[in-house]
PDB file of C-alpha atoms and ligand atoms in Angstrom:
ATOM      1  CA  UNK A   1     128.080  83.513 138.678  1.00 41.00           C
ATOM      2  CA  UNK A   2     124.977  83.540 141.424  1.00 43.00           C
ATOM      3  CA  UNK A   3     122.250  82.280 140.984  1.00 47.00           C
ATOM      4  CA  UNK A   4     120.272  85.391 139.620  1.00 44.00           C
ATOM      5  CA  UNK A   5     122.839  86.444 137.370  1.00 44.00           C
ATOM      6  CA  UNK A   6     122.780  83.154 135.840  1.00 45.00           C
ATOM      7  CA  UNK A   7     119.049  83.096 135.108  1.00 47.00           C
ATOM      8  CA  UNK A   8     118.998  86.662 133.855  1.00 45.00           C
ATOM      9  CA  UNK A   9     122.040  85.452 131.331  1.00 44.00           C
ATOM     10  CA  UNK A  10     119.587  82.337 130.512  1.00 45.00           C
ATOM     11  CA  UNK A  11     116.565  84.345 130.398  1.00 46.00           C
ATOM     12  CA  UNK A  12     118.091  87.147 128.160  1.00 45.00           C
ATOM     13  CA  UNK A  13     119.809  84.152 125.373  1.00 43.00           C
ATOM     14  CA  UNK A  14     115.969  82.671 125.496  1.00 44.00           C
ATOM     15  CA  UNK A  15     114.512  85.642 124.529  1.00 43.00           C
ATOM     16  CA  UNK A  16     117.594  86.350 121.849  1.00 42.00           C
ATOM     17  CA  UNK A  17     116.909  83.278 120.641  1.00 43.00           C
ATOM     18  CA  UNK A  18     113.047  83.638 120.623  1.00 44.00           C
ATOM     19  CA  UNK A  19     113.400  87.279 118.516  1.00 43.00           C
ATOM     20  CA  UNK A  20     116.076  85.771 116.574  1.00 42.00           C
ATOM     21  CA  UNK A  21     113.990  82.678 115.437  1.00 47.00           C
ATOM     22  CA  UNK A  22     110.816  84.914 115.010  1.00 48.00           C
ATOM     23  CA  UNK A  23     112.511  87.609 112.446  1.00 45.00           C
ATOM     24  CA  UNK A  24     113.583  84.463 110.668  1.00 49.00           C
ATOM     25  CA  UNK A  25     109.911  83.622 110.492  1.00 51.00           C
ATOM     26  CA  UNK A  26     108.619  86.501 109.717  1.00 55.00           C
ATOM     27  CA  UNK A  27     111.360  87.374 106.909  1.00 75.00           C
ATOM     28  CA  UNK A  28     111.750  84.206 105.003  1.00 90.00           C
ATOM     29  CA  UNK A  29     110.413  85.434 101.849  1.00 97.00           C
ATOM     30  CA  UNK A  30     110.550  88.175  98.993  1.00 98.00           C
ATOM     31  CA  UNK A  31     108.661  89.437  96.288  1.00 98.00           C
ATOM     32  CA  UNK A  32     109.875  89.959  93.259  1.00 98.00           C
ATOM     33  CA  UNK A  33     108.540  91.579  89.880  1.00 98.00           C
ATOM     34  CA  UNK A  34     107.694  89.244  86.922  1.00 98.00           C
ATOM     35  CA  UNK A  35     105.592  91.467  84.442  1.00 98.00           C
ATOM     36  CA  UNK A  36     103.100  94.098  84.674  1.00 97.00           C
ATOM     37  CA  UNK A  37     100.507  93.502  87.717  1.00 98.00           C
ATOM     38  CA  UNK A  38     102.513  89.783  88.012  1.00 99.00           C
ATOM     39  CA  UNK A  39     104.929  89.021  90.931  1.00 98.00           C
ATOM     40  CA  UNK A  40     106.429  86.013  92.433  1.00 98.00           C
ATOM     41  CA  UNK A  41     106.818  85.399  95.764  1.00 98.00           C
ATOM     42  CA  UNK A  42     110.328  82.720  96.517  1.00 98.00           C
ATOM     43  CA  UNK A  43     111.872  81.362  99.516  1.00 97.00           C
ATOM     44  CA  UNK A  44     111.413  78.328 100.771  1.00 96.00           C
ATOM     45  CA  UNK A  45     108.604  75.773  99.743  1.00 96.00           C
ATOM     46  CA  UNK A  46     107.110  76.169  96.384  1.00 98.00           C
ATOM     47  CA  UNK A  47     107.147  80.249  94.208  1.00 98.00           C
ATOM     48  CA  UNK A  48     103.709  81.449  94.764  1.00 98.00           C
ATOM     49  CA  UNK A  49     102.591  83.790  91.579  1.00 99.00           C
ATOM     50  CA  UNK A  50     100.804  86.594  92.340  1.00 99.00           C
ATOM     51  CA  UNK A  51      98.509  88.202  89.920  1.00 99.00           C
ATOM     52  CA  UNK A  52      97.257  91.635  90.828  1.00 98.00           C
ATOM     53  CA  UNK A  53      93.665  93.068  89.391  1.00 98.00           C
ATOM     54  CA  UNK A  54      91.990  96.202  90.654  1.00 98.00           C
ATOM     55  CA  UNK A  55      89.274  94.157  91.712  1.00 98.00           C
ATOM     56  CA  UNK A  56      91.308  91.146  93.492  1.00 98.00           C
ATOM     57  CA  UNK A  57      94.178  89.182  93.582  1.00 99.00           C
ATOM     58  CA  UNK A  58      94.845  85.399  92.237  1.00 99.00           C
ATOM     59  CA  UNK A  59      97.468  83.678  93.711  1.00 99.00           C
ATOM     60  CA  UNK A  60      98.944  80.334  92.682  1.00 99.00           C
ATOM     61  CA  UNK A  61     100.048  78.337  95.523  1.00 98.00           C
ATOM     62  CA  UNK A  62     100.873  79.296  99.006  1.00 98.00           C
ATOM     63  CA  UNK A  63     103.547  77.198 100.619  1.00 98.00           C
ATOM     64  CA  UNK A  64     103.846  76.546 103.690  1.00 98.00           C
ATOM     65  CA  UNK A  65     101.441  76.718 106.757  1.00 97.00           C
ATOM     66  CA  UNK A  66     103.658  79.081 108.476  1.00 97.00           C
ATOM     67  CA  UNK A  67     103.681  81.439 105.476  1.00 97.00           C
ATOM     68  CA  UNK A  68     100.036  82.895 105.289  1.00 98.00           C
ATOM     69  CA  UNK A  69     100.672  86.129 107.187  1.00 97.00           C
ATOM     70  CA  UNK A  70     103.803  86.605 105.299  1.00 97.00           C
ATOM     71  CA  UNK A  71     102.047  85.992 101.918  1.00 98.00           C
ATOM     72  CA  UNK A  72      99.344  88.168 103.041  1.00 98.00           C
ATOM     73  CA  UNK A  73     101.904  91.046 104.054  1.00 98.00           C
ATOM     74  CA  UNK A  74     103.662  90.773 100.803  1.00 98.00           C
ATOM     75  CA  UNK A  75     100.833  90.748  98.754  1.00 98.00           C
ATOM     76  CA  UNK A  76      99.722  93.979 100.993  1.00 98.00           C
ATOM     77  CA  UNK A  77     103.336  95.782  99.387  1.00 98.00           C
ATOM     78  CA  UNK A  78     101.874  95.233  95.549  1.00 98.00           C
ATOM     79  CA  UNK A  79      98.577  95.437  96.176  1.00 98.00           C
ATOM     80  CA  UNK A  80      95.615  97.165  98.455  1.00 98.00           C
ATOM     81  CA  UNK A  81      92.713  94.561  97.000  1.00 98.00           C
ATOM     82  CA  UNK A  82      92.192  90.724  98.603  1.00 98.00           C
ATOM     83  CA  UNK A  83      93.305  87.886  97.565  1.00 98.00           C
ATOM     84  CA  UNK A  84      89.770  86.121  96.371  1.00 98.00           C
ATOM     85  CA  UNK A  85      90.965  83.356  94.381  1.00 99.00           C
ATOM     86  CA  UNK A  86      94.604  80.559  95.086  1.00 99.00           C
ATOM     87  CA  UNK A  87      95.171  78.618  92.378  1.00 99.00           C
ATOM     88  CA  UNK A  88      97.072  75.221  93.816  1.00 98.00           C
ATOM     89  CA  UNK A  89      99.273  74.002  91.014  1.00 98.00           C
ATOM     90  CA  UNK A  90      99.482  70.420  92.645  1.00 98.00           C
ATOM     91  CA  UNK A  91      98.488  69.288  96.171  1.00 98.00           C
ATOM     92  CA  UNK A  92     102.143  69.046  97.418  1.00 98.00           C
ATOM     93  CA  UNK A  93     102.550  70.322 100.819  1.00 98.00           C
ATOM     94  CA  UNK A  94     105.183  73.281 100.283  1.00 98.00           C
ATOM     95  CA  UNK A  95     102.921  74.725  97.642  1.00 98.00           C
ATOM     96  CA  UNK A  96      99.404  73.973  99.414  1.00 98.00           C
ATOM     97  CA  UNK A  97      99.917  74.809 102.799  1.00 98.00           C
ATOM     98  CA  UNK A  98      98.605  78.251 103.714  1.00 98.00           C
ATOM     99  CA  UNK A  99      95.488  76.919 102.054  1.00 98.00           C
ATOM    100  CA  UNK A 100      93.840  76.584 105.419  1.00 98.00           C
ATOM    101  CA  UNK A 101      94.413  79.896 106.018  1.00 98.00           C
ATOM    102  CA  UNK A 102      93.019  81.351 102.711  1.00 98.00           C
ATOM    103  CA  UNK A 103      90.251  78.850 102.300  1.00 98.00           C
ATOM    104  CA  UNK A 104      88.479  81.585 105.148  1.00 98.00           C
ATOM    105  CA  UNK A 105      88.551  84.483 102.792  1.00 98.00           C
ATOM    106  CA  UNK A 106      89.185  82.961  98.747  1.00 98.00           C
ATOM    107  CA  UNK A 107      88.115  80.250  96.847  1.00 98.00           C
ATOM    108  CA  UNK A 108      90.468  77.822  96.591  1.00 98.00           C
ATOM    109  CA  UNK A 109      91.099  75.663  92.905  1.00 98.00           C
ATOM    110  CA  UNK A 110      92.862  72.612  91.532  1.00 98.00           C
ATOM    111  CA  UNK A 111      92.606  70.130  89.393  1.00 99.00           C
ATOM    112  CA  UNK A 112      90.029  67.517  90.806  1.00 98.00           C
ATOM    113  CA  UNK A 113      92.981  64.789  91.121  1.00 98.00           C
ATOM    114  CA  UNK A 114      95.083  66.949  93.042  1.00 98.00           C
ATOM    115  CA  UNK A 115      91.879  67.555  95.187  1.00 98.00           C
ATOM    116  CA  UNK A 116      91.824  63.477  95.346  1.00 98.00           C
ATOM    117  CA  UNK A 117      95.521  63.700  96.064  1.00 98.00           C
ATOM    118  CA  UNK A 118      94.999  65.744  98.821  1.00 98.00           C
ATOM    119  CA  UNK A 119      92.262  64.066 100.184  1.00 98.00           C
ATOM    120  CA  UNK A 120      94.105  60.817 100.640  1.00 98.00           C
ATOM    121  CA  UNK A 121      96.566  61.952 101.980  1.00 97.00           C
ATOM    122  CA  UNK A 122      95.056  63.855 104.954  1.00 97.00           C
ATOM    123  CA  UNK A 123      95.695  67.247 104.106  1.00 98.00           C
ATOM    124  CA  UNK A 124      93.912  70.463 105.553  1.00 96.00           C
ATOM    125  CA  UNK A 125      92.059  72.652 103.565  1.00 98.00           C
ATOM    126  CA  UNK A 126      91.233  71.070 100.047  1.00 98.00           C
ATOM    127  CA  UNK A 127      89.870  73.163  97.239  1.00 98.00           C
ATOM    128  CA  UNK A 128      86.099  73.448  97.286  1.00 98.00           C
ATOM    129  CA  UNK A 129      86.449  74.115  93.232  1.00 98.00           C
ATOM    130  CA  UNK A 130      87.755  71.440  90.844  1.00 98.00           C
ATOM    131  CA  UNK A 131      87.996  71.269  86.910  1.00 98.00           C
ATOM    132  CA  UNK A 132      88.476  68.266  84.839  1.00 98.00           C
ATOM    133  CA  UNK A 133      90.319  69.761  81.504  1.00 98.00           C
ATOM    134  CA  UNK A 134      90.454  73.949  81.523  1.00 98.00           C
ATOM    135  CA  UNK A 135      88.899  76.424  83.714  1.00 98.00           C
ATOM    136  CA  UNK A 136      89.671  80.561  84.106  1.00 98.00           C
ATOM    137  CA  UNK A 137      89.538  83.014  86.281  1.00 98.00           C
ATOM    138  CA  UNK A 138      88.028  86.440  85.234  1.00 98.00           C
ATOM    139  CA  UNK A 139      88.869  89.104  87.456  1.00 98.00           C
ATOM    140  CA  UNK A 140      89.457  92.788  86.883  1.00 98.00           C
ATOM    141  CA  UNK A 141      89.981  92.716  83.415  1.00 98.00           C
ATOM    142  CA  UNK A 142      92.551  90.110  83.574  1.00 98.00           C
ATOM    143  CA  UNK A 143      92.064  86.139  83.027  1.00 98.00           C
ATOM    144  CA  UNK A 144      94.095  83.112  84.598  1.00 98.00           C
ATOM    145  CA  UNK A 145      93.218  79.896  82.764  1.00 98.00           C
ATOM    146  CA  UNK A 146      94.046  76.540  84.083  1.00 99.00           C
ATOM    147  CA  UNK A 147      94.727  73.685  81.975  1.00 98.00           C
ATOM    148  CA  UNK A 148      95.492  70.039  82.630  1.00 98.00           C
ATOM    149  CA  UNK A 149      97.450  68.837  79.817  1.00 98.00           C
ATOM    150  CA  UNK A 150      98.301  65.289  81.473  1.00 98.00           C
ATOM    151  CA  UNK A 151     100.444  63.429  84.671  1.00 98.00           C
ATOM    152  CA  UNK A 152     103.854  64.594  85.038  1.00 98.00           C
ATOM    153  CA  UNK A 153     105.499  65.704  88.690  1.00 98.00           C
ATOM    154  CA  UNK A 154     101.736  63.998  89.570  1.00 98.00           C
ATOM    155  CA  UNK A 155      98.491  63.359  88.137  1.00 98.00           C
ATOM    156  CA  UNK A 156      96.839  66.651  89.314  1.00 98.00           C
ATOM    157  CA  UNK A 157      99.330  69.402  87.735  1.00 98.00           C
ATOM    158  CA  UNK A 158      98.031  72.274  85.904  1.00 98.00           C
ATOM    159  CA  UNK A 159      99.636  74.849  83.952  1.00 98.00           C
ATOM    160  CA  UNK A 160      98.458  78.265  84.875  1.00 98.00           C
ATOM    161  CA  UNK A 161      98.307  80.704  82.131  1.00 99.00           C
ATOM    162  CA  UNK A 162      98.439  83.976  81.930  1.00 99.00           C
ATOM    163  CA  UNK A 163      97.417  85.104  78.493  1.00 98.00           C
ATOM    164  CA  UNK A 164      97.792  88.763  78.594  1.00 98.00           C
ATOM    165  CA  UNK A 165     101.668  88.632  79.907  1.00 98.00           C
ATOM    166  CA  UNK A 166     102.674  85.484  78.184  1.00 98.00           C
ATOM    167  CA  UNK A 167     103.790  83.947  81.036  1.00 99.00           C
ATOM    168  CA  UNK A 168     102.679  80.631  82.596  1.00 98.00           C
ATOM    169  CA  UNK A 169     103.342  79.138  85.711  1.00 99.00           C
ATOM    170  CA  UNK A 170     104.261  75.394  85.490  1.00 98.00           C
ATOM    171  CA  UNK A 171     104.399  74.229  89.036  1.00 98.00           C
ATOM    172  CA  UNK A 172     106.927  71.194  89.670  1.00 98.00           C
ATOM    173  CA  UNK A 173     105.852  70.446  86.108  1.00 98.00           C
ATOM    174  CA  UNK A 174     109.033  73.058  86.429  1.00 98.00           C
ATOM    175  CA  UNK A 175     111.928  72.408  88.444  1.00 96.00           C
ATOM    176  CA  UNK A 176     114.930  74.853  88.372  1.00 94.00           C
ATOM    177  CA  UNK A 177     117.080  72.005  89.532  1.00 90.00           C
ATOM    178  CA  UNK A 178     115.949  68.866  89.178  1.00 91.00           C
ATOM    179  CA  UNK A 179     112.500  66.966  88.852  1.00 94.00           C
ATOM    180  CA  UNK A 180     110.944  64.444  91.132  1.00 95.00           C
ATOM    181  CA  UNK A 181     108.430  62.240  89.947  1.00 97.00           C
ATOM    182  CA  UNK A 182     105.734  61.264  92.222  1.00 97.00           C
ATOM    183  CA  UNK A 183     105.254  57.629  91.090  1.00 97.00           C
ATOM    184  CA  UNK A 184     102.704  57.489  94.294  1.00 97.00           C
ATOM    185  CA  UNK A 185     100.546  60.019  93.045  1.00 98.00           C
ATOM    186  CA  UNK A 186     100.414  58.877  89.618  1.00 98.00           C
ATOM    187  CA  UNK A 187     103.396  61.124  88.504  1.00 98.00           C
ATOM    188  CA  UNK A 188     105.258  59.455  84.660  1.00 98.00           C
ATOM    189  CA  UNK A 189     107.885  60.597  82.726  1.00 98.00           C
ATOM    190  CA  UNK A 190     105.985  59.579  79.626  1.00 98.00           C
ATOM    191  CA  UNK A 191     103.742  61.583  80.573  1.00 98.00           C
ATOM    192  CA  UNK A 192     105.916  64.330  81.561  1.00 98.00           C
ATOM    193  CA  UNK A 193     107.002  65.183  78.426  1.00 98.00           C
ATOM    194  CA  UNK A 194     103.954  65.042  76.516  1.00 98.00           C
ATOM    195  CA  UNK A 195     102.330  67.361  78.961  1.00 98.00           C
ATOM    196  CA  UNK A 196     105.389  69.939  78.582  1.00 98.00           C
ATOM    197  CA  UNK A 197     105.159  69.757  75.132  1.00 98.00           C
ATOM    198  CA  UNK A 198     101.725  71.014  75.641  1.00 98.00           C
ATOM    199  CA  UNK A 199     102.687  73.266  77.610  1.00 98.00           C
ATOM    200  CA  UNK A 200     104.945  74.710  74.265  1.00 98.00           C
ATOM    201  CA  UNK A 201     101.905  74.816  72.387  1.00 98.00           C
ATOM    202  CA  UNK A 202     101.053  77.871  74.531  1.00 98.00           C
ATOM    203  CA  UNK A 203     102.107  81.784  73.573  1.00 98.00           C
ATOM    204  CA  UNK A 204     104.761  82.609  76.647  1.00 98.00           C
ATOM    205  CA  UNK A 205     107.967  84.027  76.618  1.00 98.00           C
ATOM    206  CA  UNK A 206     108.482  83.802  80.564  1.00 98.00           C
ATOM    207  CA  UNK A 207     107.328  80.461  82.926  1.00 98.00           C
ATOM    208  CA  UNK A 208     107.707  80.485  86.709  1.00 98.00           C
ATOM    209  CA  UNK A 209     108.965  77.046  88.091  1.00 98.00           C
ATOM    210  CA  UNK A 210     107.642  75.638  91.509  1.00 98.00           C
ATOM    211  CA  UNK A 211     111.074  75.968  92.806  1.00 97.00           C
ATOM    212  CA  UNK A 212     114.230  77.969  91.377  1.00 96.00           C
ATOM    213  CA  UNK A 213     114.533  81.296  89.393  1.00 97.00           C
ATOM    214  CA  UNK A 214     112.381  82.357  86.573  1.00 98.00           C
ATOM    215  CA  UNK A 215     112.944  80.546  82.706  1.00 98.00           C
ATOM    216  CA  UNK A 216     112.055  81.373  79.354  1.00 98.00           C
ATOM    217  CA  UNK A 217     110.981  79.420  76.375  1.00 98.00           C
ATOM    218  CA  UNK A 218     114.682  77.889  75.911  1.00 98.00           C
ATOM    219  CA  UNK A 219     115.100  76.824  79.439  1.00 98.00           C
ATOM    220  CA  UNK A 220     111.301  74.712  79.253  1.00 98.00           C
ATOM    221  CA  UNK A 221     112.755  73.462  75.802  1.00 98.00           C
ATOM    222  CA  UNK A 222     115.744  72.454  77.418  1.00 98.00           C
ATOM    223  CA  UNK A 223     113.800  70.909  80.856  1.00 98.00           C
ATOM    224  CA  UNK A 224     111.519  68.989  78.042  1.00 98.00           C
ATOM    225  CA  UNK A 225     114.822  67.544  75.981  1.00 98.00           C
ATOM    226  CA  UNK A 226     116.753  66.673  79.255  1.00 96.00           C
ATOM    227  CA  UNK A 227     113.475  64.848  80.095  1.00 97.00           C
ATOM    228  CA  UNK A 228     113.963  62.742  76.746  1.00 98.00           C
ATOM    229  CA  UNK A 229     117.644  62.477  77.544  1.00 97.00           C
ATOM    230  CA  UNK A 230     117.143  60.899  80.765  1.00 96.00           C
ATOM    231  CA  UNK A 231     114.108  58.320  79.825  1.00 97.00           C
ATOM    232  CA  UNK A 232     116.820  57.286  77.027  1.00 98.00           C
ATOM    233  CA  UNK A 233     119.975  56.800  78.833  1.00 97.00           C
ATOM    234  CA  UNK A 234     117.872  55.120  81.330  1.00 97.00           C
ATOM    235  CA  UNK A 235     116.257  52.727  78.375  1.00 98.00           C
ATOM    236  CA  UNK A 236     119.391  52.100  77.360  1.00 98.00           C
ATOM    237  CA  UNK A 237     120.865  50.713  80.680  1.00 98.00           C
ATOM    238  CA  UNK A 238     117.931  48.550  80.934  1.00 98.00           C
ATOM    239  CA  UNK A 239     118.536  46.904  77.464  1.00 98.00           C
ATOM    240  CA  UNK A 240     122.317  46.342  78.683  1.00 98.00           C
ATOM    241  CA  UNK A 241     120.673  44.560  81.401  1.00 98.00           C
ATOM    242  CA  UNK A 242     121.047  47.181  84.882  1.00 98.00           C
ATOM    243  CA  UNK A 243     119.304  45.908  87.390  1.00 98.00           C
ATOM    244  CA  UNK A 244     117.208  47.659  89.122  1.00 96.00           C
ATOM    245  CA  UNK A 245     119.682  47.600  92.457  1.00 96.00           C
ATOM    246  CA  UNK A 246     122.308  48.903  90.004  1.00 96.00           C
ATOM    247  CA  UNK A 247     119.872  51.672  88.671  1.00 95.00           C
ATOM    248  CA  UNK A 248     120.481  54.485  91.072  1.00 92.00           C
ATOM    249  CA  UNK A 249     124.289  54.157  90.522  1.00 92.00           C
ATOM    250  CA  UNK A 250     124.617  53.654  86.840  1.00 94.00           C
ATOM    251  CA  UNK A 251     121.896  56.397  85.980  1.00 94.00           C
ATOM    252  CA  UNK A 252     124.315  59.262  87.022  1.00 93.00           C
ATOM    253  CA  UNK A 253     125.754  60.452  84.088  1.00 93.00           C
ATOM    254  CA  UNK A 254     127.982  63.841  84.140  1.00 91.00           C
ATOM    255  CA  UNK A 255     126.138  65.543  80.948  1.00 92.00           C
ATOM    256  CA  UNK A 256     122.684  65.446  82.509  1.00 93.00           C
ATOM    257  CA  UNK A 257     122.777  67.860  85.703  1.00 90.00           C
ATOM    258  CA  UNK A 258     119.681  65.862  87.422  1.00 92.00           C
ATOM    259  CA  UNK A 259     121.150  62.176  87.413  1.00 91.00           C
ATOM    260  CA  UNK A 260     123.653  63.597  89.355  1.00 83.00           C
ATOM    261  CA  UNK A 261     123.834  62.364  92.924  1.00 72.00           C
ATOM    262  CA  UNK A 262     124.917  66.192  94.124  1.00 69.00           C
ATOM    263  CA  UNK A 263     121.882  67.969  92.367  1.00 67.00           C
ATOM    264  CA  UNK A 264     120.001  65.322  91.672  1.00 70.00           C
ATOM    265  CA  UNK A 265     118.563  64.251  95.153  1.00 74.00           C
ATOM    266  CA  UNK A 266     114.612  65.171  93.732  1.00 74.00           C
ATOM    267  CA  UNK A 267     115.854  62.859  90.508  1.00 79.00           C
ATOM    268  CA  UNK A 268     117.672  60.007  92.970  1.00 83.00           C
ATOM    269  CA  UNK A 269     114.578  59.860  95.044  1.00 89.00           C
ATOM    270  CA  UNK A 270     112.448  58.966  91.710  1.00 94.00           C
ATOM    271  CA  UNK A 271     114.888  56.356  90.065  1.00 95.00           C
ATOM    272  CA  UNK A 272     112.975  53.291  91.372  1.00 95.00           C
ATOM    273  CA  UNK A 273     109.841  54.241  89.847  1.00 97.00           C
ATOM    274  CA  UNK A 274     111.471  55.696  87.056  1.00 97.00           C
ATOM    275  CA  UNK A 275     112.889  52.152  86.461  1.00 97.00           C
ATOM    276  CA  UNK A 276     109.979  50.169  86.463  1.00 98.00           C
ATOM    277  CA  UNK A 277     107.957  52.871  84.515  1.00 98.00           C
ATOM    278  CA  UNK A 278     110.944  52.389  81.710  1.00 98.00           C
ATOM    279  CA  UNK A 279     110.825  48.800  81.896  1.00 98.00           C
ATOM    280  CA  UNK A 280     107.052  48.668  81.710  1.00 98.00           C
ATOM    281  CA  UNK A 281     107.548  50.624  78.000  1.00 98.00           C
ATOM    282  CA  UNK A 282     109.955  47.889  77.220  1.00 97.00           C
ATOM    283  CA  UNK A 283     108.279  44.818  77.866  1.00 94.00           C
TER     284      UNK A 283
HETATM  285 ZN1   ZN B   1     105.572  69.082  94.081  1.00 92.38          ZN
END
């Protein structure tokens, strides 16, 4: 091969490679129907619920960085209004990232902890609206309530309600595989379950997770109970005296799905704060 022939065949796999990698960042996501003017958005990072009014759309979360002109064009294929409000469920990265991107055109909400959260933590683009215990939305006709209901995945998770479509979204207070619990940012198991159980309390017959496919009622029952199931098994290792080296082994356990090392990686990375929040109760 000369020498030109060679750079042409280098020159031509660059720019294969540079279309190839662009369509895969420009086509990473999808939108999918949930109910009547309600869609969510999936792919990687955390869903992104999009509630359509005819005088604006609400969004909760917006993933990654590199997302916002994919969210934008999606939204564009349900809707012809802005986005004017983004809800952040939590101030995790994969579900607050675009934020510095919408904070230019829409207000921008959470939960004043998971404004705290984000704060520390040297994030771009923090909410410039907080609430304490409930706030809403009103927008064309339709309302979007917030409520914090207690720590779980964090200490700045909020269930997002929709009270016309039954439907809530629950964040990484939902996980469609398995939880992590963000002992860092104040995240409990205790807590966990009190705040889905609060979450129960609430009319829905549909819940978006932060990550996986769409549940009903019986799959946030059954998230809630494997909750319980797990904080037991795990009290009772620590009465038959598991150390908390032996912990991450011992905890797996084939008839709860998250101990296990294989889909359990969000529930592996939590065991040593999930041990010492368990022995705490103990003591
Ligand atoms: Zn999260």
């Amino acid at each position: 091969m000369d020498r030109f022939t060679y750079s042409k065949t280098i020159g031509a796999f660059v720019l294969c490679a540079l279309i190839s990698l662009q369509i895969s960042a420009q086509s990473e996501l999808t939108i999918e129907p949930v109910k009547d003017g309600l869609y969510m958005i999936v792919g990687p990072g955390g869903n992104v619920g999009v509630r359509v009014t005819p005088e604006g759309v609400i969004l909760i979360d917006d993933k990654f960085p590199r997302n916002f002109d994919e969210i934008q064009s999606l939204v564009a294929s349900v809707s012809d209004e802005p986005v004017k409000y983004v809800i952040n469920s939590h101030h995790h990265g994969d579900h607050t990232g675009s934020n510095a991107g919408y904070i230019q055109i829409a207000e921008i909400i959470a939960h004043k902890n998971a404004r705290d959260n984000m704060l520390r933590g040297n994030q771009d683009a923090p909410p410039r609206l907080v609430y304490s215990q409930e706030t809403s939305v009103f927008l064309g006709g339709a309302e979007v309530r917030a409520y914090y209901m207690g720590t779980g995945h964090t200490n700045g998770d909020s269930v997002i309600y929709f009270p016309d479509l039954k439907t809530v979204h629950g964040g990484d207070l939902l996980h469609g595989i398995a939880p992590f619990i963000d002992y860092a940012n104040g995240g409990s198991s205790r807590g966990w379950v009190s705040t889905i159980n609060g979450m129960l309390e609430l009319d829905f017959d549909t819940a978006i997770p932060g990550h996986g496919a769409l549940m009903d009622r019986r799959d946030v029952l059954a998230f809630r109970n494997q909750m319980e199931a797990v904080r037991d098994h795990m009290k009772a290792l620590i009465r038959d005296g598991t150390t908390a080296e032996q912990a991450p082994e011992m905890i797996q356990n084939p008839d709860l799905s998250w101990t296990q090392a294989a889909d359990g990686l969000f529930m592996q990375r939590s065991v040593p704060g999930f041990y010492a929040e368990i022995a705490r109760e103990l003591e």
